[in-house]
Amino acid sequence: MSTLQLSLAIVGGLVLALIVAYNTWTSRRNAPKRALPQEPELAAGIADPALRQEPGFDGTAVAVPGDAFQDLDRGLEPADGHAVDLSEALQMPVPPLSAERRLGLDPLIDVIAGLQVEHVVSGDAALAALPPTRRAGSKPFAIEGLNEATQQWETPAAGQRYQSFQAGVQLANRMGALNEIEFSEFVMKTQGFADAINAAPDFPDMLQEVARARELDQFASEHDAQLMFMLRARQAAWSPGYVQQNAARLGFVPGAMPGRLVLPVSTPGLPPLLTLGYDTQAALAEDPDQSAIRDITLSLDVPQVYRTEQPFTRLRDVAAALCQAMDGVLCDQNGTPLPAMAMEPIAADLELLYDQLDGRDLSAGSALARRLFS
């Protein structure tokens, strides 16, 4: 072999090696980021089935326009310039359930019909007489009994005795206001129960209640809000495990559905403070490490969460922390980066919204608000 041939062979080998190295580097650079090995304590905590329970609530997301948020590309800093302590922010107190209005029927958001019985009715008889469904159209329907021993209204229970009953249907929810057809279904269900226990029902006027339902629905429509952010990857995509690991560091736990994580409040059984969502198909992939996630969503259902949790502030903090940790950029629902000047006006609007809900005795996070905005 001549010197020229040898030189060409060496050059060709070097070029081939460079091509292979470049392709390998490009493949690794563009591959979805994977979760790092977890410490035993953290892994055990995430695997704990008790932490996988998601407080449930109904509701459809209503996205806020994109210009309503702030560009948090470089993270979030409070006005005083000090760093935000997320460990403290994620431990805000929540008012106990005992401090709020009882969970049963309430004339503020329910149509209520009294049922007078001729004699005390057993809980077993009441349970046998209940209608098979607990809805009138799209509205929740319920029957309560006045417990002879405790003198408290409650859902009929076996082994108890009741001296009176009341039936109720919700005036409005996110499906709209109670209409005449739903009111008629409420009357039929209540009458059937009354006949079974030999009770005399006293129904309110349908037209007045339907008008009240429309007024309440109008108020609810004007004071409903669900904020939604999108976090988009700047360069390399994320794997589901990578998203879960970074979210878990901020207190998120797996939700009830694939591709859903929730940040719980401190009181068990209440709706989550924040919800993080990503592509369901990526979450269900056979090899999640190879699934590429380009964006995730962060959402807050405002009426479902107590004001004292400071949910909007915590949403901003979590978004900033995730953007920094995952090399992401905060966008609106259409993927447009958010302007820096838009966050404070939204915070001010939310404070006004909270005040108006408080003034209507429908404070955000309360049992009545959770029912109305569901």
PDB file of C-alpha atoms in Angstrom, residues 43-316:
ATOM      1  CA  ALA A  43     -38.293   6.393  46.456  1.00  0.00           C
ATOM      2  CA  ALA A  44     -40.107   4.816  49.401  1.00  0.00           C
ATOM      3  CA  GLY A  45     -42.120   7.959  49.949  1.00  0.00           C
ATOM      4  CA  ILE A  46     -43.287   8.163  46.335  1.00  0.00           C
ATOM      5  CA  ALA A  47     -44.181   4.488  46.306  1.00  0.00           C
ATOM      6  CA  ASP A  48     -46.322   4.801  49.457  1.00  0.00           C
ATOM      7  CA  PRO A  49     -49.908   3.989  48.338  1.00  0.00           C
ATOM      8  CA  ALA A  50     -51.273   6.413  50.910  1.00  0.00           C
ATOM      9  CA  LEU A  51     -49.693   9.274  49.016  1.00  0.00           C
ATOM     10  CA  ARG A  52     -51.343   8.274  45.751  1.00  0.00           C
ATOM     11  CA  GLN A  53     -54.822   9.358  46.827  1.00  0.00           C
ATOM     12  CA  GLU A  54     -55.998  12.381  44.920  1.00  0.00           C
ATOM     13  CA  PRO A  55     -58.750  14.540  46.390  1.00  0.00           C
ATOM     14  CA  GLY A  56     -61.418  14.411  43.743  1.00  0.00           C
ATOM     15  CA  PHE A  57     -63.619  17.125  42.314  1.00  0.00           C
ATOM     16  CA  ASP A  58     -65.549  17.681  39.109  1.00  0.00           C
ATOM     17  CA  GLY A  59     -64.905  20.617  36.815  1.00  0.00           C
ATOM     18  CA  THR A  60     -63.864  21.658  33.357  1.00  0.00           C
ATOM     19  CA  ALA A  61     -60.725  23.707  32.835  1.00  0.00           C
ATOM     20  CA  VAL A  62     -61.292  27.270  31.733  1.00  0.00           C
ATOM     21  CA  ALA A  63     -58.027  28.702  30.430  1.00  0.00           C
ATOM     22  CA  VAL A  64     -57.153  32.331  31.141  1.00  0.00           C
ATOM     23  CA  PRO A  65     -55.926  34.376  28.136  1.00  0.00           C
ATOM     24  CA  GLY A  66     -52.201  34.214  27.529  1.00  0.00           C
ATOM     25  CA  ASP A  67     -51.514  37.861  28.336  1.00  0.00           C
ATOM     26  CA  ALA A  68     -52.660  37.221  31.902  1.00  0.00           C
ATOM     27  CA  PHE A  69     -49.398  35.726  33.071  1.00  0.00           C
ATOM     28  CA  GLN A  70     -45.752  36.530  33.593  1.00  0.00           C
ATOM     29  CA  ASP A  71     -42.652  35.329  31.785  1.00  0.00           C
ATOM     30  CA  LEU A  72     -40.759  33.406  34.438  1.00  0.00           C
ATOM     31  CA  ASP A  73     -37.852  32.323  32.219  1.00  0.00           C
ATOM     32  CA  ARG A  74     -35.319  33.476  34.772  1.00  0.00           C
ATOM     33  CA  GLY A  75     -37.239  32.330  37.831  1.00  0.00           C
ATOM     34  CA  LEU A  76     -39.366  34.231  40.358  1.00  0.00           C
ATOM     35  CA  GLU A  77     -38.122  36.746  42.874  1.00  0.00           C
ATOM     36  CA  PRO A  78     -40.322  38.619  45.365  1.00  0.00           C
ATOM     37  CA  ALA A  79     -40.306  42.382  45.559  1.00  0.00           C
ATOM     38  CA  ASP A  80     -37.711  42.453  48.329  1.00  0.00           C
ATOM     39  CA  GLY A  81     -35.203  40.591  46.148  1.00  0.00           C
ATOM     40  CA  HIS A  82     -34.840  37.602  48.488  1.00  0.00           C
ATOM     41  CA  ALA A  83     -35.135  34.062  47.205  1.00  0.00           C
ATOM     42  CA  VAL A  84     -38.454  32.266  47.603  1.00  0.00           C
ATOM     43  CA  ASP A  85     -38.419  29.441  50.159  1.00  0.00           C
ATOM     44  CA  LEU A  86     -40.589  26.771  48.574  1.00  0.00           C
ATOM     45  CA  SER A  87     -40.325  24.473  51.582  1.00  0.00           C
ATOM     46  CA  GLU A  88     -42.168  27.082  53.626  1.00  0.00           C
ATOM     47  CA  ALA A  89     -44.588  27.962  50.832  1.00  0.00           C
ATOM     48  CA  LEU A  90     -45.682  24.342  50.505  1.00  0.00           C
ATOM     49  CA  GLN A  91     -46.730  24.145  54.164  1.00  0.00           C
ATOM     50  CA  MET A  92     -49.356  26.875  54.373  1.00  0.00           C
ATOM     51  CA  PRO A  93     -52.156  26.228  56.907  1.00  0.00           C
ATOM     52  CA  VAL A  94     -55.672  25.338  55.809  1.00  0.00           C
ATOM     53  CA  PRO A  95     -58.785  26.200  57.831  1.00  0.00           C
ATOM     54  CA  PRO A  96     -60.224  23.069  59.463  1.00  0.00           C
ATOM     55  CA  LEU A  97     -63.452  21.632  58.113  1.00  0.00           C
ATOM     56  CA  SER A  98     -65.182  22.410  61.398  1.00  0.00           C
ATOM     57  CA  ALA A  99     -64.709  26.130  60.759  1.00  0.00           C
ATOM     58  CA  GLU A 100     -66.806  26.159  57.602  1.00  0.00           C
ATOM     59  CA  ARG A 101     -70.464  25.710  56.816  1.00  0.00           C
ATOM     60  CA  ARG A 102     -71.778  22.170  57.215  1.00  0.00           C
ATOM     61  CA  LEU A 103     -71.528  19.892  54.222  1.00  0.00           C
ATOM     62  CA  GLY A 104     -75.254  19.124  53.830  1.00  0.00           C
ATOM     63  CA  LEU A 105     -78.112  20.900  52.080  1.00  0.00           C
ATOM     64  CA  ASP A 106     -78.036  24.672  52.333  1.00  0.00           C
ATOM     65  CA  PRO A 107     -80.701  27.152  51.199  1.00  0.00           C
ATOM     66  CA  LEU A 108     -77.973  29.359  49.735  1.00  0.00           C
ATOM     67  CA  ILE A 109     -77.353  26.985  46.821  1.00  0.00           C
ATOM     68  CA  ASP A 110     -80.110  24.350  47.145  1.00  0.00           C
ATOM     69  CA  VAL A 111     -83.828  24.072  46.556  1.00  0.00           C
ATOM     70  CA  ILE A 112     -85.121  22.440  49.750  1.00  0.00           C
ATOM     71  CA  ALA A 113     -88.474  20.713  50.256  1.00  0.00           C
ATOM     72  CA  GLY A 114     -89.541  19.657  53.758  1.00  0.00           C
ATOM     73  CA  LEU A 115     -91.121  16.237  54.360  1.00  0.00           C
ATOM     74  CA  GLN A 116     -93.216  15.807  57.478  1.00  0.00           C
ATOM     75  CA  VAL A 117     -93.744  12.222  58.630  1.00  0.00           C
ATOM     76  CA  GLU A 118     -96.586  10.903  60.771  1.00  0.00           C
ATOM     77  CA  HIS A 119     -94.257   8.836  62.939  1.00  0.00           C
ATOM     78  CA  VAL A 120     -90.553   8.239  63.444  1.00  0.00           C
ATOM     79  CA  VAL A 121     -88.933   6.445  60.489  1.00  0.00           C
ATOM     80  CA  SER A 122     -86.050   4.009  60.832  1.00  0.00           C
ATOM     81  CA  GLY A 123     -82.865   4.575  58.890  1.00  0.00           C
ATOM     82  CA  ASP A 124     -83.268   1.185  57.211  1.00  0.00           C
ATOM     83  CA  ALA A 125     -86.721   2.113  55.915  1.00  0.00           C
ATOM     84  CA  ALA A 126     -85.435   5.463  54.670  1.00  0.00           C
ATOM     85  CA  LEU A 127     -82.517   3.820  52.863  1.00  0.00           C
ATOM     86  CA  ALA A 128     -84.857   1.356  51.171  1.00  0.00           C
ATOM     87  CA  ALA A 129     -87.035   4.232  49.939  1.00  0.00           C
ATOM     88  CA  LEU A 130     -84.230   6.376  48.492  1.00  0.00           C
ATOM     89  CA  PRO A 131     -84.313   6.822  44.701  1.00  0.00           C
ATOM     90  CA  PRO A 132     -81.686   4.845  42.759  1.00  0.00           C
ATOM     91  CA  THR A 133     -79.861   7.934  41.478  1.00  0.00           C
ATOM     92  CA  ARG A 134     -78.633  11.033  43.292  1.00  0.00           C
ATOM     93  CA  ARG A 135     -79.087  13.498  40.445  1.00  0.00           C
ATOM     94  CA  ALA A 136     -81.941  15.415  38.878  1.00  0.00           C
ATOM     95  CA  GLY A 137     -80.734  16.022  35.357  1.00  0.00           C
ATOM     96  CA  SER A 138     -77.222  17.453  35.755  1.00  0.00           C
ATOM     97  CA  LYS A 139     -77.789  18.666  39.347  1.00  0.00           C
ATOM     98  CA  PRO A 140     -76.942  16.797  42.570  1.00  0.00           C
ATOM     99  CA  PHE A 141     -79.995  15.588  44.496  1.00  0.00           C
ATOM    100  CA  ALA A 142     -79.990  14.584  48.175  1.00  0.00           C
ATOM    101  CA  ILE A 143     -82.289  13.563  51.014  1.00  0.00           C
ATOM    102  CA  GLU A 144     -81.464  14.226  54.664  1.00  0.00           C
ATOM    103  CA  GLY A 145     -83.102  13.104  57.875  1.00  0.00           C
ATOM    104  CA  LEU A 146     -83.331  14.818  61.254  1.00  0.00           C
ATOM    105  CA  ASN A 147     -81.753  12.326  63.641  1.00  0.00           C
ATOM    106  CA  GLU A 148     -84.002  11.777  66.637  1.00  0.00           C
ATOM    107  CA  ALA A 149     -81.058  11.286  69.008  1.00  0.00           C
ATOM    108  CA  THR A 150     -78.617  13.974  67.837  1.00  0.00           C
ATOM    109  CA  GLN A 151     -81.128  16.478  66.395  1.00  0.00           C
ATOM    110  CA  GLN A 152     -78.771  16.936  63.431  1.00  0.00           C
ATOM    111  CA  TRP A 153     -79.567  16.708  59.727  1.00  0.00           C
ATOM    112  CA  GLU A 154     -77.682  13.866  58.078  1.00  0.00           C
ATOM    113  CA  THR A 155     -77.804  11.363  55.238  1.00  0.00           C
ATOM    114  CA  PRO A 156     -80.038   8.465  56.384  1.00  0.00           C
ATOM    115  CA  ALA A 157     -78.049   5.665  57.964  1.00  0.00           C
ATOM    116  CA  ALA A 158     -78.964   2.166  59.069  1.00  0.00           C
ATOM    117  CA  GLY A 159     -79.733   1.767  62.766  1.00  0.00           C
ATOM    118  CA  GLN A 160     -80.798   5.403  63.241  1.00  0.00           C
ATOM    119  CA  ARG A 161     -84.258   6.935  63.715  1.00  0.00           C
ATOM    120  CA  TYR A 162     -85.516  10.089  62.002  1.00  0.00           C
ATOM    121  CA  GLN A 163     -88.382  12.376  62.970  1.00  0.00           C
ATOM    122  CA  SER A 164     -88.339  14.520  59.819  1.00  0.00           C
ATOM    123  CA  PHE A 165     -86.809  14.652  56.357  1.00  0.00           C
ATOM    124  CA  GLN A 166     -85.875  17.201  53.713  1.00  0.00           C
ATOM    125  CA  ALA A 167     -84.993  16.796  50.049  1.00  0.00           C
ATOM    126  CA  GLY A 168     -82.847  19.154  48.035  1.00  0.00           C
ATOM    127  CA  VAL A 169     -81.482  19.765  44.550  1.00  0.00           C
ATOM    128  CA  GLN A 170     -78.615  22.112  43.741  1.00  0.00           C
ATOM    129  CA  LEU A 171     -79.574  25.381  42.095  1.00  0.00           C
ATOM    130  CA  ALA A 172     -76.542  25.613  39.816  1.00  0.00           C
ATOM    131  CA  ASN A 173     -73.162  24.111  38.989  1.00  0.00           C
ATOM    132  CA  ARG A 174     -70.711  24.368  36.111  1.00  0.00           C
ATOM    133  CA  MET A 175     -73.277  22.645  33.900  1.00  0.00           C
ATOM    134  CA  GLY A 176     -75.609  25.633  34.242  1.00  0.00           C
ATOM    135  CA  ALA A 177     -78.686  26.680  36.203  1.00  0.00           C
ATOM    136  CA  LEU A 178     -81.465  24.394  37.406  1.00  0.00           C
ATOM    137  CA  ASN A 179     -84.231  24.385  34.759  1.00  0.00           C
ATOM    138  CA  GLU A 180     -87.925  23.492  34.814  1.00  0.00           C
ATOM    139  CA  ILE A 181     -87.344  19.926  33.617  1.00  0.00           C
ATOM    140  CA  GLU A 182     -84.759  19.264  36.332  1.00  0.00           C
ATOM    141  CA  PHE A 183     -87.040  20.819  38.944  1.00  0.00           C
ATOM    142  CA  SER A 184     -89.854  18.496  37.830  1.00  0.00           C
ATOM    143  CA  GLU A 185     -87.540  15.494  38.125  1.00  0.00           C
ATOM    144  CA  PHE A 186     -86.630  16.666  41.625  1.00  0.00           C
ATOM    145  CA  VAL A 187     -90.336  16.802  42.521  1.00  0.00           C
ATOM    146  CA  MET A 188     -90.952  13.296  41.159  1.00  0.00           C
ATOM    147  CA  LYS A 189     -88.017  11.769  43.047  1.00  0.00           C
ATOM    148  CA  THR A 190     -88.992  13.515  46.264  1.00  0.00           C
ATOM    149  CA  GLN A 191     -92.647  12.536  45.914  1.00  0.00           C
ATOM    150  CA  GLY A 192     -91.697   8.910  45.370  1.00  0.00           C
ATOM    151  CA  PHE A 193     -89.598   8.914  48.532  1.00  0.00           C
ATOM    152  CA  ALA A 194     -92.368  10.661  50.479  1.00  0.00           C
ATOM    153  CA  ASP A 195     -94.950   8.104  49.391  1.00  0.00           C
ATOM    154  CA  ALA A 196     -92.666   5.246  50.463  1.00  0.00           C
ATOM    155  CA  ILE A 197     -92.260   6.586  54.029  1.00  0.00           C
ATOM    156  CA  ASN A 198     -95.774   8.077  54.293  1.00  0.00           C
ATOM    157  CA  ALA A 199     -94.602  11.703  54.438  1.00  0.00           C
ATOM    158  CA  ALA A 200     -96.162  14.953  53.246  1.00  0.00           C
ATOM    159  CA  PRO A 201     -93.795  17.048  51.075  1.00  0.00           C
ATOM    160  CA  ASP A 202     -93.883  20.837  50.951  1.00  0.00           C
ATOM    161  CA  PHE A 203     -92.418  22.051  47.646  1.00  0.00           C
ATOM    162  CA  PRO A 204     -91.367  25.668  46.998  1.00  0.00           C
ATOM    163  CA  ASP A 205     -92.636  27.533  43.952  1.00  0.00           C
ATOM    164  CA  MET A 206     -90.921  26.297  40.793  1.00  0.00           C
ATOM    165  CA  LEU A 207     -90.770  29.644  38.986  1.00  0.00           C
ATOM    166  CA  GLN A 208     -89.208  31.390  41.965  1.00  0.00           C
ATOM    167  CA  GLU A 209     -86.611  28.676  42.427  1.00  0.00           C
ATOM    168  CA  VAL A 210     -85.702  28.557  38.733  1.00  0.00           C
ATOM    169  CA  ALA A 211     -85.277  32.334  38.749  1.00  0.00           C
ATOM    170  CA  ARG A 212     -83.081  32.039  41.847  1.00  0.00           C
ATOM    171  CA  ALA A 213     -81.056  29.377  40.077  1.00  0.00           C
ATOM    172  CA  ARG A 214     -80.456  31.636  37.090  1.00  0.00           C
ATOM    173  CA  GLU A 215     -79.305  34.496  39.304  1.00  0.00           C
ATOM    174  CA  LEU A 216     -76.904  32.214  41.183  1.00  0.00           C
ATOM    175  CA  ASP A 217     -75.609  30.750  37.916  1.00  0.00           C
ATOM    176  CA  GLN A 218     -74.976  34.261  36.584  1.00  0.00           C
ATOM    177  CA  PHE A 219     -72.955  35.125  39.688  1.00  0.00           C
ATOM    178  CA  ALA A 220     -71.019  31.861  39.484  1.00  0.00           C
ATOM    179  CA  SER A 221     -70.226  32.356  35.795  1.00  0.00           C
ATOM    180  CA  GLU A 222     -68.836  35.818  36.492  1.00  0.00           C
ATOM    181  CA  HIS A 223     -66.691  34.617  39.403  1.00  0.00           C
ATOM    182  CA  ASP A 224     -65.396  31.296  38.122  1.00  0.00           C
ATOM    183  CA  ALA A 225     -61.701  31.036  37.270  1.00  0.00           C
ATOM    184  CA  GLN A 226     -59.234  28.279  36.497  1.00  0.00           C
ATOM    185  CA  LEU A 227     -55.715  29.435  35.753  1.00  0.00           C
ATOM    186  CA  MET A 228     -53.547  27.374  33.450  1.00  0.00           C
ATOM    187  CA  PHE A 229     -49.848  27.679  32.591  1.00  0.00           C
ATOM    188  CA  MET A 230     -47.806  25.717  30.063  1.00  0.00           C
ATOM    189  CA  LEU A 231     -44.163  24.860  30.718  1.00  0.00           C
ATOM    190  CA  ARG A 232     -42.315  24.148  27.465  1.00  0.00           C
ATOM    191  CA  ALA A 233     -38.878  22.526  27.111  1.00  0.00           C
ATOM    192  CA  ARG A 234     -36.212  24.864  25.722  1.00  0.00           C
ATOM    193  CA  GLN A 235     -34.068  22.160  24.119  1.00  0.00           C
ATOM    194  CA  ALA A 236     -34.127  18.484  25.063  1.00  0.00           C
ATOM    195  CA  ALA A 237     -37.533  16.946  25.750  1.00  0.00           C
ATOM    196  CA  TRP A 238     -38.444  15.394  29.120  1.00  0.00           C
ATOM    197  CA  SER A 239     -39.314  11.815  29.939  1.00  0.00           C
ATOM    198  CA  PRO A 240     -42.281  11.088  32.267  1.00  0.00           C
ATOM    199  CA  GLY A 241     -39.886   9.951  34.982  1.00  0.00           C
ATOM    200  CA  TYR A 242     -37.923  13.213  34.717  1.00  0.00           C
ATOM    201  CA  VAL A 243     -41.113  15.273  35.078  1.00  0.00           C
ATOM    202  CA  GLN A 244     -42.315  13.183  38.012  1.00  0.00           C
ATOM    203  CA  GLN A 245     -38.981  13.406  39.809  1.00  0.00           C
ATOM    204  CA  ASN A 246     -38.752  17.178  39.564  1.00  0.00           C
ATOM    205  CA  ALA A 247     -42.405  17.620  40.526  1.00  0.00           C
ATOM    206  CA  ALA A 248     -42.014  15.270  43.489  1.00  0.00           C
ATOM    207  CA  ARG A 249     -39.284  17.514  44.911  1.00  0.00           C
ATOM    208  CA  LEU A 250     -41.941  20.241  45.173  1.00  0.00           C
ATOM    209  CA  GLY A 251     -44.488  18.002  46.877  1.00  0.00           C
ATOM    210  CA  PHE A 252     -46.475  16.626  43.919  1.00  0.00           C
ATOM    211  CA  VAL A 253     -47.845  13.076  44.125  1.00  0.00           C
ATOM    212  CA  PRO A 254     -49.372  10.842  41.416  1.00  0.00           C
ATOM    213  CA  GLY A 255     -52.983  11.623  40.590  1.00  0.00           C
ATOM    214  CA  ALA A 256     -55.874   9.330  39.773  1.00  0.00           C
ATOM    215  CA  MET A 257     -55.195   9.340  36.018  1.00  0.00           C
ATOM    216  CA  PRO A 258     -52.025   8.663  33.985  1.00  0.00           C
ATOM    217  CA  GLY A 259     -50.177  11.853  33.157  1.00  0.00           C
ATOM    218  CA  ARG A 260     -51.583  13.699  36.158  1.00  0.00           C
ATOM    219  CA  LEU A 261     -49.805  14.838  39.327  1.00  0.00           C
ATOM    220  CA  VAL A 262     -51.342  16.857  42.142  1.00  0.00           C
ATOM    221  CA  LEU A 263     -50.037  19.046  44.931  1.00  0.00           C
ATOM    222  CA  PRO A 264     -52.244  18.177  47.929  1.00  0.00           C
ATOM    223  CA  VAL A 265     -53.445  20.581  50.579  1.00  0.00           C
ATOM    224  CA  SER A 266     -52.769  19.752  54.206  1.00  0.00           C
ATOM    225  CA  THR A 267     -56.361  18.693  54.951  1.00  0.00           C
ATOM    226  CA  PRO A 268     -57.088  15.182  53.569  1.00  0.00           C
ATOM    227  CA  GLY A 269     -60.053  14.797  51.256  1.00  0.00           C
ATOM    228  CA  LEU A 270     -60.053  18.319  49.833  1.00  0.00           C
ATOM    229  CA  PRO A 271     -59.343  19.133  46.178  1.00  0.00           C
ATOM    230  CA  PRO A 272     -55.656  19.534  45.279  1.00  0.00           C
ATOM    231  CA  LEU A 273     -53.911  22.864  45.478  1.00  0.00           C
ATOM    232  CA  LEU A 274     -52.370  22.545  41.996  1.00  0.00           C
ATOM    233  CA  THR A 275     -52.581  20.039  39.161  1.00  0.00           C
ATOM    234  CA  LEU A 276     -49.728  19.148  36.799  1.00  0.00           C
ATOM    235  CA  GLY A 277     -50.609  17.369  33.576  1.00  0.00           C
ATOM    236  CA  TYR A 278     -48.738  15.915  30.614  1.00  0.00           C
ATOM    237  CA  ASP A 279     -49.400  13.633  27.630  1.00  0.00           C
ATOM    238  CA  THR A 280     -51.334  10.521  28.706  1.00  0.00           C
ATOM    239  CA  GLN A 281     -49.865   8.422  25.891  1.00  0.00           C
ATOM    240  CA  ALA A 282     -46.359   9.218  27.122  1.00  0.00           C
ATOM    241  CA  ALA A 283     -47.346   8.152  30.633  1.00  0.00           C
ATOM    242  CA  LEU A 284     -48.716   4.826  29.337  1.00  0.00           C
ATOM    243  CA  ALA A 285     -45.842   4.065  26.925  1.00  0.00           C
ATOM    244  CA  GLU A 286     -44.132   0.670  27.183  1.00  0.00           C
ATOM    245  CA  ASP A 287     -40.758   2.397  27.569  1.00  0.00           C
ATOM    246  CA  PRO A 288     -41.457   5.715  29.344  1.00  0.00           C
ATOM    247  CA  ASP A 289     -37.776   6.694  29.218  1.00  0.00           C
ATOM    248  CA  GLN A 290     -38.059   6.991  25.432  1.00  0.00           C
ATOM    249  CA  SER A 291     -41.269   9.034  25.549  1.00  0.00           C
ATOM    250  CA  ALA A 292     -40.643  12.664  24.670  1.00  0.00           C
ATOM    251  CA  ILE A 293     -42.650  15.316  26.507  1.00  0.00           C
ATOM    252  CA  ARG A 294     -42.238  18.803  25.091  1.00  0.00           C
ATOM    253  CA  ASP A 295     -44.613  20.603  27.455  1.00  0.00           C
ATOM    254  CA  ILE A 296     -46.589  20.194  30.677  1.00  0.00           C
ATOM    255  CA  THR A 297     -49.472  22.191  32.168  1.00  0.00           C
ATOM    256  CA  LEU A 298     -49.912  23.676  35.632  1.00  0.00           C
ATOM    257  CA  SER A 299     -53.457  24.578  36.633  1.00  0.00           C
ATOM    258  CA  LEU A 300     -55.267  26.095  39.607  1.00  0.00           C
ATOM    259  CA  ASP A 301     -59.032  25.814  40.125  1.00  0.00           C
ATOM    260  CA  VAL A 302     -59.461  29.046  42.090  1.00  0.00           C
ATOM    261  CA  PRO A 303     -62.871  28.478  43.772  1.00  0.00           C
ATOM    262  CA  GLN A 304     -61.826  25.008  44.955  1.00  0.00           C
ATOM    263  CA  VAL A 305     -58.856  26.113  47.084  1.00  0.00           C
ATOM    264  CA  TYR A 306     -58.787  28.177  50.278  1.00  0.00           C
ATOM    265  CA  ARG A 307     -57.566  31.725  49.906  1.00  0.00           C
ATOM    266  CA  THR A 308     -55.308  31.262  52.946  1.00  0.00           C
ATOM    267  CA  GLU A 309     -53.285  28.714  50.971  1.00  0.00           C
ATOM    268  CA  GLN A 310     -52.063  31.606  48.771  1.00  0.00           C
ATOM    269  CA  PRO A 311     -52.516  29.320  45.754  1.00  0.00           C
ATOM    270  CA  PHE A 312     -51.641  31.870  43.089  1.00  0.00           C
ATOM    271  CA  THR A 313     -48.352  32.754  44.778  1.00  0.00           C
ATOM    272  CA  ARG A 314     -47.539  29.084  45.120  1.00  0.00           C
ATOM    273  CA  LEU A 315     -48.444  28.470  41.482  1.00  0.00           C
ATOM    274  CA  ARG A 316     -45.944  31.139  40.467  1.00  0.00           C
TER     275      ARG A 316
END
